[in-house]
XYZ file of C-alpha atoms in Angstrom:
711
model
C 0.000 0.000 0.000
C 1.259 3.488 -0.902
C 2.217 5.756 1.995
C -0.003 8.659 2.901
C 0.972 12.078 1.559
C 1.978 13.310 5.013
C 4.209 10.331 5.788
C 5.902 10.472 2.425
C 6.338 14.216 2.687
C 8.118 13.897 6.051
C 10.415 11.205 4.706
C 11.090 13.023 1.456
C 12.094 16.236 3.201
C 14.760 14.252 5.050
C 15.989 12.586 1.887
C 15.817 15.469 -0.555
C 16.832 18.482 1.523
C 20.190 16.832 2.312
C 19.623 17.026 6.055
C 22.752 15.815 7.895
C 21.815 16.297 11.554
C 21.753 13.265 13.894
C 18.059 12.571 13.962
C 16.910 10.572 16.984
C 13.608 9.746 15.331
C 14.156 6.176 14.133
C 10.707 6.032 12.588
C 11.555 8.943 10.328
C 14.821 7.254 9.331
C 12.972 4.044 8.566
C 10.397 5.930 6.542
C 13.110 7.685 4.559
C 14.799 4.371 3.782
C 11.511 2.869 2.647
C 10.867 5.803 0.343
C 14.355 5.456 -1.129
C 13.772 1.754 -1.772
C 10.313 2.241 -3.259
C 11.451 4.985 -5.600
C 14.905 3.707 -6.534
C 13.674 2.852 -10.028
C 11.447 5.906 -10.469
C 13.190 7.859 -13.236
C 11.161 10.976 -12.450
C 13.289 11.499 -9.330
C 16.323 12.412 -11.417
C 16.909 14.576 -14.483
C 16.663 12.521 -17.637
C 20.083 11.349 -18.897
C 18.886 11.682 -22.504
C 20.036 14.538 -24.714
C 18.245 17.795 -23.853
C 16.801 15.928 -20.843
C 14.150 14.485 -23.164
C 11.662 12.411 -21.145
C 12.275 8.696 -20.826
C 8.704 7.900 -21.830
C 9.450 4.179 -21.886
C 10.569 4.104 -18.245
C 7.733 5.737 -16.276
C 3.971 5.575 -16.078
C 0.998 6.279 -13.851
C 2.429 4.113 -11.034
C 5.328 6.570 -10.634
C 3.583 9.938 -10.469
C 2.166 10.074 -6.953
C 5.429 9.281 -5.172
C 7.231 11.827 -7.334
C 4.535 14.454 -6.664
C 4.774 13.851 -2.923
C 8.551 14.084 -2.891
C 8.556 17.062 -5.248
C 6.169 19.020 -3.033
C 8.244 18.149 0.022
C 11.473 19.225 -1.640
C 9.982 22.460 -2.915
C 8.420 23.226 0.477
C 11.800 22.817 2.180
C 13.484 25.036 -0.391
C 10.858 27.779 -0.111
C 11.010 27.690 3.688
C 14.789 28.068 3.528
C 14.429 31.122 1.259
C 11.673 32.704 3.361
C 13.509 32.169 6.659
C 16.986 33.109 5.461
C 18.434 35.356 8.231
C 20.432 37.328 5.655
C 18.927 40.506 4.251
C 16.739 39.952 1.201
C 18.543 40.296 -2.117
C 17.591 39.551 -5.689
C 20.036 36.627 -5.739
C 19.174 34.979 -2.424
C 15.422 35.287 -2.928
C 14.157 35.512 -6.495
C 17.007 33.680 -8.209
C 16.748 30.950 -5.595
C 13.010 30.724 -6.227
C 13.698 30.319 -9.940
C 16.062 27.449 -9.176
C 13.755 25.722 -6.693
C 11.205 22.983 -7.325
C 13.152 21.020 -9.926
C 11.576 17.661 -9.064
C 8.058 19.060 -8.805
C 8.481 20.832 -12.143
C 9.669 17.631 -13.785
C 6.826 15.422 -12.551
C 4.157 18.108 -13.088
C 5.321 18.737 -16.638
C 5.378 15.046 -17.511
C 2.036 14.314 -15.876
C -0.012 17.243 -17.143
C 1.345 17.027 -20.678
C 0.678 13.305 -20.944
C -2.704 13.497 -19.202
C -3.896 15.525 -22.206
C -2.315 13.140 -24.698
C -2.841 9.590 -23.398
C -5.325 9.975 -20.553
C -7.096 7.034 -18.947
C -8.975 6.386 -15.704
C -5.757 6.378 -13.684
C -4.578 9.702 -15.092
C -7.967 11.164 -14.241
C -7.907 9.765 -10.705
C -4.459 11.232 -10.048
C -5.468 14.552 -11.582
C -8.516 14.812 -9.311
C -6.421 13.948 -6.282
C -3.568 16.346 -7.034
C -5.608 19.409 -8.043
C -6.386 20.588 -4.468
C -2.986 19.429 -3.182
C -1.092 21.499 -5.751
C -3.449 24.428 -5.195
C -2.647 24.317 -1.468
C 1.073 24.113 -2.210
C 0.846 27.203 -4.405
C -1.038 29.027 -1.638
C 1.659 28.015 0.841
C 4.162 29.886 -1.319
C 2.268 32.987 -2.409
C 0.460 33.566 0.896
C 3.693 33.185 2.908
C 4.073 36.497 4.764
C 7.810 36.134 5.437
C 8.538 35.359 1.804
C 6.413 38.249 0.569
C 8.216 40.631 2.917
C 11.455 39.703 1.170
C 9.867 40.205 -2.248
C 8.491 43.571 -1.107
C 11.966 44.678 0.027
C 13.475 43.752 -3.337
C 10.616 45.452 -5.186
C 11.122 48.662 -3.212
C 14.834 48.674 -4.078
C 14.787 47.380 -7.655
C 16.104 50.536 -9.349
C 19.714 49.350 -9.182
C 18.941 46.138 -11.084
C 19.237 45.657 -14.838
C 16.111 45.668 -17.012
C 15.599 41.881 -17.189
C 16.104 41.493 -13.443
C 13.594 44.271 -12.819
C 11.157 42.474 -15.086
C 11.467 39.367 -12.900
C 10.959 41.454 -9.747
C 7.785 42.958 -11.197
C 6.597 39.503 -12.268
C 6.947 38.042 -8.779
C 5.597 41.089 -6.968
C 2.436 41.118 -9.079
C 2.063 37.355 -8.732
C 2.217 37.565 -4.925
C -0.184 40.504 -4.751
C -2.651 38.894 -7.175
C -2.500 35.684 -5.134
C -3.514 37.563 -1.973
C -0.222 38.235 -0.208
C -1.576 41.536 1.182
C -4.752 40.011 2.621
C -5.450 39.526 6.319
C -5.000 36.043 7.768
C -8.750 35.509 7.769
C -8.972 36.569 4.138
C -6.058 34.292 3.259
C -7.903 31.365 4.824
C -10.924 32.174 2.660
C -8.674 32.445 -0.393
C -7.280 28.987 0.272
C -10.791 27.550 0.429
C -11.759 29.198 -2.849
C -8.583 28.120 -4.646
C -8.966 24.528 -3.502
C -12.546 24.363 -4.699
C -11.714 26.055 -8.020
C -8.959 23.519 -8.640
C -11.408 20.665 -8.102
C -14.074 22.240 -10.303
C -11.811 23.010 -13.263
C -10.399 19.482 -13.127
C -13.894 17.988 -13.047
C -14.986 20.209 -15.960
C -12.009 19.081 -18.045
C -12.592 15.424 -17.255
C -16.280 15.692 -18.128
C -15.357 17.107 -21.531
C -12.763 14.382 -22.049
C -15.355 11.783 -21.054
C -17.790 13.213 -23.584
C -15.329 12.606 -26.424
C -15.512 8.932 -25.564
C -19.212 8.644 -24.807
C -20.947 11.229 -26.997
C -20.229 9.495 -30.286
C -22.618 8.915 -33.169
C -22.726 5.368 -34.515
C -24.215 4.939 -37.977
C -25.231 1.451 -39.066
C -26.711 2.388 -42.451
C -23.817 3.223 -44.780
C -26.136 5.060 -47.157
C -26.533 7.802 -44.544
C -22.867 8.656 -45.046
C -23.421 9.834 -48.605
C -21.147 12.741 -49.378
C -18.102 11.292 -47.625
C -15.193 9.833 -49.566
C -14.408 6.121 -49.482
C -11.344 6.886 -47.366
C -13.373 8.893 -44.843
C -15.969 6.125 -44.561
C -13.201 3.566 -44.073
C -11.770 5.743 -41.282
C -15.158 5.824 -39.515
C -15.450 2.052 -39.852
C -11.967 1.577 -38.406
C -12.821 3.874 -35.479
C -15.974 1.873 -34.746
C -14.112 -1.418 -34.881
C -11.413 -0.135 -32.536
C -14.114 0.976 -30.068
C -15.823 -2.412 -30.265
C -18.870 -1.063 -32.092
C -20.613 -2.182 -35.253
C -20.951 0.263 -38.134
C -19.345 3.669 -38.529
C -18.393 5.863 -35.565
C -18.354 9.655 -35.739
C -16.387 11.266 -32.931
C -16.934 14.903 -31.988
C -14.194 17.524 -32.122
C -13.748 20.489 -29.794
C -15.871 23.112 -31.499
C -19.644 23.453 -31.808
C -19.628 22.951 -35.555
C -18.252 19.600 -36.707
C -16.106 19.396 -39.883
C -18.027 16.350 -41.124
C -21.193 18.469 -41.468
C -19.789 20.139 -44.575
C -19.905 16.830 -46.485
C -22.874 14.834 -45.162
C -25.894 14.918 -47.451
C -28.277 13.349 -44.924
C -29.951 16.257 -43.128
C -31.339 14.103 -40.318
C -27.853 12.822 -39.498
C -26.444 16.356 -39.664
C -29.016 17.490 -37.100
C -28.236 14.506 -34.865
C -24.509 15.289 -34.928
C -25.033 19.001 -34.300
C -27.335 18.434 -31.325
C -24.977 15.856 -29.853
C -22.234 18.463 -30.140
C -24.136 21.327 -28.511
C -25.627 19.242 -25.698
C -22.500 17.362 -24.631
C -21.512 17.593 -20.966
C -24.417 20.006 -20.326
C -25.810 18.120 -17.334
C -22.452 17.509 -15.684
C -20.762 20.827 -16.454
C -23.740 23.168 -16.044
C -23.602 23.139 -12.217
C -19.796 23.423 -12.337
C -19.979 26.583 -14.466
C -22.353 28.252 -11.998
C -20.201 27.355 -8.980
C -16.937 28.221 -10.704
C -17.986 31.682 -11.880
C -19.396 32.514 -8.464
C -16.157 31.460 -6.744
C -14.085 33.448 -9.225
C -16.230 36.487 -8.471
C -15.679 35.936 -4.731
C -11.933 35.663 -5.246
C -11.839 38.875 -7.275
C -13.821 40.721 -4.598
C -11.440 39.513 -1.886
C -8.637 41.133 -3.869
C -10.532 44.389 -4.323
C -11.933 43.998 -7.847
C -15.550 44.294 -8.921
C -15.459 41.080 -10.963
C -13.159 38.348 -12.209
C -12.611 39.932 -15.625
C -11.335 43.149 -14.021
C -8.947 41.115 -11.869
C -7.659 39.156 -14.871
C -6.927 42.330 -16.835
C -4.171 43.261 -14.370
C -1.907 40.775 -16.190
C -3.151 41.410 -19.739
C -2.098 43.819 -22.458
C -5.728 44.928 -22.835
C -5.540 46.345 -19.257
C -9.298 46.976 -18.848
C -12.549 45.154 -19.591
C -13.743 48.309 -21.362
C -10.943 47.906 -23.911
C -11.944 44.289 -24.531
C -15.655 44.946 -24.860
C -14.806 47.915 -27.072
C -13.104 45.858 -29.757
C -15.584 42.956 -29.536
C -18.671 45.176 -29.679
C -17.172 47.220 -32.504
C -16.764 44.147 -34.687
C -19.977 42.332 -33.696
C -22.481 44.266 -35.891
C -20.135 44.123 -38.899
C -19.708 40.376 -38.443
C -23.433 39.646 -38.007
C -24.309 41.795 -41.014
C -21.865 39.829 -43.160
C -23.090 36.508 -41.710
C -26.680 37.414 -42.602
C -25.626 38.207 -46.161
C -23.906 34.811 -46.322
C -27.043 33.185 -44.888
C -29.184 34.762 -47.612
C -26.930 33.274 -50.285
C -27.118 29.874 -48.573
C -30.915 30.053 -48.257
C -31.156 30.754 -51.995
C -29.136 27.614 -52.745
C -31.482 25.600 -50.498
C -34.552 26.885 -52.342
C -32.910 26.473 -55.759
C -32.184 22.834 -54.927
C -35.916 22.202 -54.567
C -35.919 22.149 -50.744
C -38.273 24.314 -48.724
C -36.779 24.397 -45.213
C -35.322 27.323 -43.314
C -31.552 27.391 -42.817
C -30.522 25.827 -39.487
C -27.091 25.669 -37.820
C -26.587 22.053 -38.947
C -27.207 23.079 -42.565
C -24.746 25.949 -42.704
C -21.497 24.105 -43.429
C -23.049 21.763 -46.016
C -24.755 24.466 -48.061
C -21.963 26.980 -47.534
C -19.747 24.547 -49.429
C -22.282 24.550 -52.249
C -22.229 28.357 -52.318
C -18.449 28.272 -52.233
C -18.374 25.727 -55.050
C -20.816 27.755 -57.127
C -19.214 31.131 -56.442
C -15.643 29.987 -56.877
C -16.269 26.843 -58.951
C -14.368 24.893 -56.322
C -14.808 21.332 -55.107
C -12.976 20.924 -51.741
C -12.509 17.219 -52.486
C -10.205 18.206 -55.331
C -7.945 20.171 -52.966
C -7.223 17.608 -50.214
C -5.097 15.265 -52.394
C -2.560 18.098 -52.617
C -2.279 18.355 -48.834
C -0.745 15.021 -47.851
C 0.460 15.295 -44.263
C 4.105 14.247 -44.633
C 4.549 16.633 -47.540
C 2.844 19.427 -45.592
C 5.215 18.853 -42.653
C 8.512 18.344 -44.466
C 8.062 20.248 -47.730
C 5.762 22.907 -46.335
C 6.286 23.740 -42.673
C 9.947 22.713 -42.342
C 10.781 24.247 -45.731
C 9.195 27.570 -44.744
C 10.985 27.605 -41.396
C 14.336 26.993 -43.095
C 13.731 29.863 -45.524
C 12.588 32.172 -42.732
C 14.957 31.257 -39.901
C 17.620 29.031 -41.454
C 16.683 26.132 -39.173
C 16.698 22.448 -40.139
C 15.037 19.349 -38.696
C 16.515 15.880 -38.255
C 14.184 13.057 -37.276
C 15.306 11.247 -34.116
C 14.031 7.683 -34.246
C 16.351 6.710 -31.396
C 14.371 8.634 -28.770
C 11.562 6.980 -26.768
C 8.026 8.127 -27.591
C 4.776 7.992 -25.608
C 2.727 6.848 -28.633
C 3.469 5.237 -31.975
C 1.952 8.182 -33.898
C 4.450 10.693 -32.489
C 7.479 11.924 -34.445
C 10.579 13.459 -32.806
C 12.928 15.942 -34.482
C 16.137 17.649 -33.430
C 16.241 21.283 -34.522
C 19.423 23.076 -35.659
C 20.411 26.633 -36.486
C 21.880 27.493 -39.890
C 25.400 27.250 -38.435
C 24.732 23.708 -37.230
C 24.367 24.596 -33.561
C 21.592 22.791 -31.698
C 18.363 24.507 -30.671
C 16.400 21.684 -29.027
C 13.842 18.957 -29.670
C 10.436 19.106 -31.326
C 7.753 16.389 -31.092
C 4.818 16.239 -33.510
C 1.661 14.381 -32.400
C -0.845 14.785 -35.248
C -3.694 12.284 -34.863
C -6.918 12.153 -32.858
C -7.349 9.147 -30.531
C -9.168 8.060 -27.419
C -7.634 9.605 -24.307
C -6.386 12.705 -26.129
C -8.145 15.969 -25.444
C -9.649 17.816 -28.380
C -8.245 20.746 -30.288
C -4.629 21.600 -31.005
C -1.940 22.961 -28.712
C 1.729 23.394 -27.925
C 3.560 22.777 -24.676
C 7.045 22.011 -23.362
C 8.617 19.084 -21.554
C 11.723 21.173 -20.865
C 11.745 24.950 -21.017
C 14.653 27.092 -22.152
C 16.594 28.849 -19.390
C 19.947 30.589 -19.389
C 19.998 30.375 -15.604
C 19.552 26.592 -15.610
C 21.401 25.989 -18.867
C 18.491 24.063 -20.403
C 17.476 23.888 -24.047
C 13.806 23.567 -25.053
C 11.946 20.302 -25.613
C 8.658 21.266 -27.275
C 5.670 19.416 -28.692
C 2.687 20.189 -30.922
C -0.561 18.217 -30.767
C -3.396 18.151 -33.283
C -6.490 16.009 -33.751
C -6.425 15.069 -37.423
C -8.605 12.019 -38.100
C -6.354 9.019 -38.644
C -7.066 7.253 -41.935
C -7.474 3.527 -42.314
C -4.240 1.522 -42.457
C -2.373 2.068 -45.698
C -4.330 5.196 -46.621
C -2.622 8.607 -46.886
C -3.434 11.401 -44.447
C -5.023 14.074 -46.612
C -5.487 17.332 -44.722
C -8.063 20.061 -45.038
C -7.013 23.658 -45.567
C -7.931 24.413 -41.940
C -5.840 21.506 -40.643
C -2.829 22.770 -42.578
C -3.413 26.257 -41.198
C -3.598 24.821 -37.667
C -0.323 22.956 -38.179
C 1.461 26.193 -39.118
C -0.305 28.021 -36.260
C 0.831 25.555 -33.620
C 4.385 25.613 -34.884
C 4.295 29.371 -34.325
C 3.867 28.540 -30.635
C 6.636 25.946 -30.947
C 8.966 28.524 -32.502
C 8.192 30.836 -29.581
C 9.398 28.092 -27.236
C 12.307 26.844 -29.360
C 13.796 30.289 -30.054
C 13.532 31.525 -26.474
C 16.772 33.141 -25.313
C 15.919 34.276 -21.793
C 17.749 33.876 -18.499
C 14.880 33.227 -16.102
C 12.410 30.319 -16.563
C 9.428 32.374 -15.406
C 9.957 34.843 -18.259
C 10.999 32.422 -21.015
C 9.278 31.166 -24.159
C 5.493 31.365 -24.193
C 5.240 32.581 -20.567
C 3.733 35.876 -21.741
C 0.366 37.568 -21.280
C -2.553 35.551 -22.700
C -3.346 38.370 -25.111
C 0.154 38.251 -26.581
C 0.937 34.536 -26.660
C -1.306 33.850 -29.674
C 0.443 36.515 -31.754
C 3.492 34.463 -32.837
C 1.293 31.480 -33.694
C -1.132 33.500 -35.799
C 1.766 35.258 -37.496
C 2.954 31.886 -38.813
C -0.362 30.870 -40.392
C 0.071 32.992 -43.502
C 3.330 31.305 -44.468
C 1.340 28.235 -45.531
C -0.038 30.154 -48.535
C 3.171 31.966 -49.430
C 3.680 31.078 -53.141
C 7.182 29.632 -52.753
C 6.069 27.456 -49.855
C 2.865 26.283 -51.531
C 4.747 25.352 -54.684
C 7.058 23.173 -52.625
C 4.480 21.106 -50.748
C 1.070 21.320 -52.458
C 1.596 18.351 -54.771
C -0.749 15.493 -55.573
C 0.009 12.575 -53.283
C -0.251 10.064 -56.143
C 1.198 11.829 -59.169
C 3.480 14.405 -57.580
C 1.957 17.046 -59.842
C 1.807 20.539 -58.321
C -1.597 21.935 -57.518
C -2.932 23.585 -60.710
C -2.706 27.354 -60.614
C -6.396 27.846 -61.342
C -7.369 25.450 -58.520
C -4.936 27.222 -56.208
C -6.343 30.624 -57.103
C -9.874 29.397 -56.477
C -8.848 27.892 -53.132
C -7.171 31.087 -51.940
C -10.036 33.269 -53.103
C -12.550 30.925 -51.486
C -10.865 31.367 -48.101
C -12.309 34.873 -47.974
C -15.773 33.329 -48.090
C -17.732 32.616 -44.897
C -15.741 35.131 -42.855
C -18.989 36.562 -41.488
C -19.801 33.148 -40.037
C -16.277 32.593 -38.684
C -16.053 36.021 -37.098
C -19.557 35.837 -35.610
C -19.093 32.397 -34.026
C -15.767 33.516 -32.548
C -17.078 36.833 -31.209
C -20.085 35.063 -29.668
C -17.764 32.752 -27.734
C -15.450 35.591 -26.695
C -18.371 37.684 -25.454
C -19.816 34.693 -23.580
C -16.486 34.224 -21.840
C -16.365 37.885 -20.827
C -19.987 37.948 -19.651
C -19.478 34.891 -17.444
C -16.760 36.845 -15.633
C -18.248 40.338 -15.527
C -20.543 40.117 -12.511
C -20.183 40.059 -8.747
C -20.751 37.173 -6.356
C -24.201 38.489 -5.463
C -25.547 37.561 -8.921
C -27.234 34.180 -8.801
C -27.201 32.356 -12.131
C -29.509 29.329 -12.131
C -29.810 28.441 -15.829
C -26.731 28.251 -18.052
C -28.692 28.230 -21.310
C -30.753 31.257 -20.297
C -27.617 33.136 -19.274
C -26.057 32.417 -22.672
C -29.169 33.622 -24.504
C -29.356 36.894 -22.572
C -25.616 37.553 -22.885
C -25.601 37.121 -26.663
C -28.746 39.201 -27.104
C -27.219 42.016 -25.035
C -24.387 42.306 -27.551
C -26.517 41.911 -30.662
C -24.850 38.670 -31.649
C -27.594 36.134 -30.835
C -27.978 34.913 -34.428
C -29.437 31.387 -34.346
C -27.907 29.984 -37.573
C -24.448 30.890 -36.228
C -24.034 29.563 -32.663
C -20.956 30.374 -30.540
C -17.823 28.457 -31.492
C -18.042 26.975 -27.988
C -21.125 26.741 -25.835
C -20.429 27.083 -22.137
C -20.758 23.385 -21.255
C -17.688 22.427 -23.342
C -15.852 25.773 -23.320
C -12.641 24.318 -21.884
C -10.608 27.426 -22.705
C -12.465 29.442 -20.107
C -13.548 26.869 -17.509
C -10.526 24.574 -17.501
C -7.781 25.919 -19.746
C -6.511 29.184 -18.290
C -8.291 31.497 -20.753
C -11.006 32.765 -18.396
C -11.895 36.319 -19.473
C -9.223 35.754 -22.081
C -10.721 34.076 -25.137
C -10.804 37.528 -26.742
C -7.015 37.177 -26.982
C -7.202 35.377 -30.329
C -8.749 38.466 -31.898
C -6.561 40.886 -29.952
C -3.404 39.145 -31.115
C -4.691 38.732 -34.675
C -4.393 42.513 -34.884
C -0.670 42.086 -34.178
C -0.324 39.070 -36.486
C -2.047 40.657 -39.482
C -0.125 43.892 -39.034
C 3.207 42.040 -38.674
C 2.651 39.840 -41.715
C 1.616 42.819 -43.839
C 4.815 44.550 -42.726
C 6.974 41.553 -43.685
C 5.107 41.126 -46.963
C 5.882 44.744 -47.837
C 9.532 44.203 -46.960
C 10.480 41.140 -48.988
C 8.199 38.439 -47.580
C 9.808 35.053 -46.914
C 13.372 36.186 -46.213
C 15.986 35.476 -43.577
C 16.133 39.183 -42.848
C 12.459 39.229 -41.877
C 12.697 35.935 -40.025
C 15.809 36.857 -38.092
C 14.291 40.165 -37.042
C 11.056 38.484 -35.907
C 13.078 35.874 -34.036
C 15.315 38.446 -32.358
C 12.687 40.998 -31.307
C 9.637 38.776 -30.671
C 10.309 35.039 -30.403
C 13.540 35.113 -28.413
C 12.409 37.650 -25.817
C 9.584 35.783 -24.095
C 8.331 38.052 -21.316
C 11.765 39.477 -20.500
C 10.723 42.987 -21.529
C 7.551 45.004 -22.093
C 5.562 43.129 -24.747
C 4.396 46.183 -26.666
C 7.981 47.417 -26.710
C 9.032 44.100 -28.268
C 6.479 44.662 -31.028
C 7.621 48.227 -31.584
C 11.250 47.070 -31.800
C 10.189 44.681 -34.558
C 7.639 46.796 -36.419
C 8.710 50.341 -35.636
C 5.244 51.295 -34.340
C 2.175 49.924 -32.569
C -0.139 47.756 -34.696
C -3.252 49.050 -36.449
C -6.453 47.119 -37.271
C -6.273 47.832 -41.018
C -4.696 44.518 -42.014
C -7.030 42.534 -39.736
C -10.189 44.010 -41.253
C -8.913 43.179 -44.749
C -7.864 39.670 -43.717
C -11.332 38.900 -42.346
C -13.035 40.429 -45.372
C -14.883 42.961 -43.230
C -13.639 45.837 -45.421
C -12.645 45.933 -49.080
């Protein structure tokens, strides 16, 4: 039987804090010895011996996490106590630098666990996650509500003028983090804060697990193959393979993250389209509805404890937007333009419905299917003719990697000698133009059971000049895996997502920052999406397209007329795309713009009223995420922050237009973007980083043109 957390913690402090005093407590010595014996083969207890400290995926699993968590918390607690109780006067080096160096074991196990729990989750991962959420929340509170430690931080903050700019940035980072955590509260208020944080940790974990569970349970099984008319033979074979793997008869359709499902654009059977759409919008509603109400109320309470009128106002203290008024300003400014354009698109779709001999009113589950007909008619484009030119391996090697070499001079070498956590994953070592090593990059492209939806980037090892570590980064997507022997043919959106996520990866790989807390993607939420969005446009750069958009069978390049139609067609349906995004962003803000005295009892009614208040409640275009599966805001760290994708698109569109006007895909542009944006992380003011790159603050001109909202 595994030891209790308290017993293991006591033993681990003795083992890991290098205590050398003659301890008369034989029980503690025995406990320490037992822990050493139990964990002798637990590779998480030591830095990985592999190059770049790449994880030894083949040598640890769920049985190893809890002991490593316990010991990691104990070690970190001892280190923090030593810093807080240091009798020497507080200095930058003996306080903040020591904090940056502390918690190595806890960082290692947390990184491994939380990355893999989103990639290969099972019941055991979920059990451990539920158990550790309040424990880790309490550990964080023990640090940031520690009065002695905050007094040291306050002293350094008050005397920071003599420090260099990057050191001052770290001082400001920690000071704000302590204050925002409640370091200035009374002891009674701190006790309340601990209660709230513990409960929030449990709720967000439960929300996430309910969504993950829905991917497994809320599937649509079709037994009549004729209902799948409109899908290709390869797509039907993929659905059959998915059903067989799940032990089901027929063809299994699995939902993706968003409200609208990609398969709806192809399915001819309207009844099946409606079934899929309703399964998507209703998923996790019963389980996550109560969580949303509790979570938003607790967030409001936490904000009020810290002196803010609502959670959104509290969140803005660490965002570039600074105020909720600035966020609502940009969202409400775009909303009427987006809805107007969406209604014009809906009119064109309704005409196609009537012209086809049908007599029904356009519904949300019809939009994607008939929008493709409008697109095909307007641009004479059949999407099925485009996918054969987007074979995944060509997109990765001849598209993405080719573009990155042209832009930054970097090259990729596949590392088949490194252990992987799943057979679908690919590992690459990344090199500068001069042959010097940058780090490792893992690509995990396919959807599977146990993998959360959507696409994302994260790190197993972060870059740090202080620690001397190089980055180990991964990208994850959820591309449907074809049947065995079939090629992976990607949609335009999937290719765009691949380039987008590598923008995040580049942000992590090119980091050149001293302190871990300021490195890589550790920036404000409404800046972090900028580098990723700035990389999307390189997928359609003519030189890049010519290199990878080739027919997977013949090797023939995509015909110029088909390419022109495809690029022109991307401007279509922007009213829909902008409206569904703005609806979700406004929902997120509204859920966090009220005090704890407001009593929400009905999630669906709240959504309806919130969307109507902003003039964006347009039934044929529902929010990209309804609240019950809006993981960004209720489980993913984007609470009162989903607007960031639009905020940063202003930067991305402006930056790309600038590069396009100055030579386009050149090393000069790439090196400048790398130097001033990607390498800096959060080591200096983020707007200043943009100005150093661009020469001025961004304007919205390029964004409005990109989204087709102006001519």
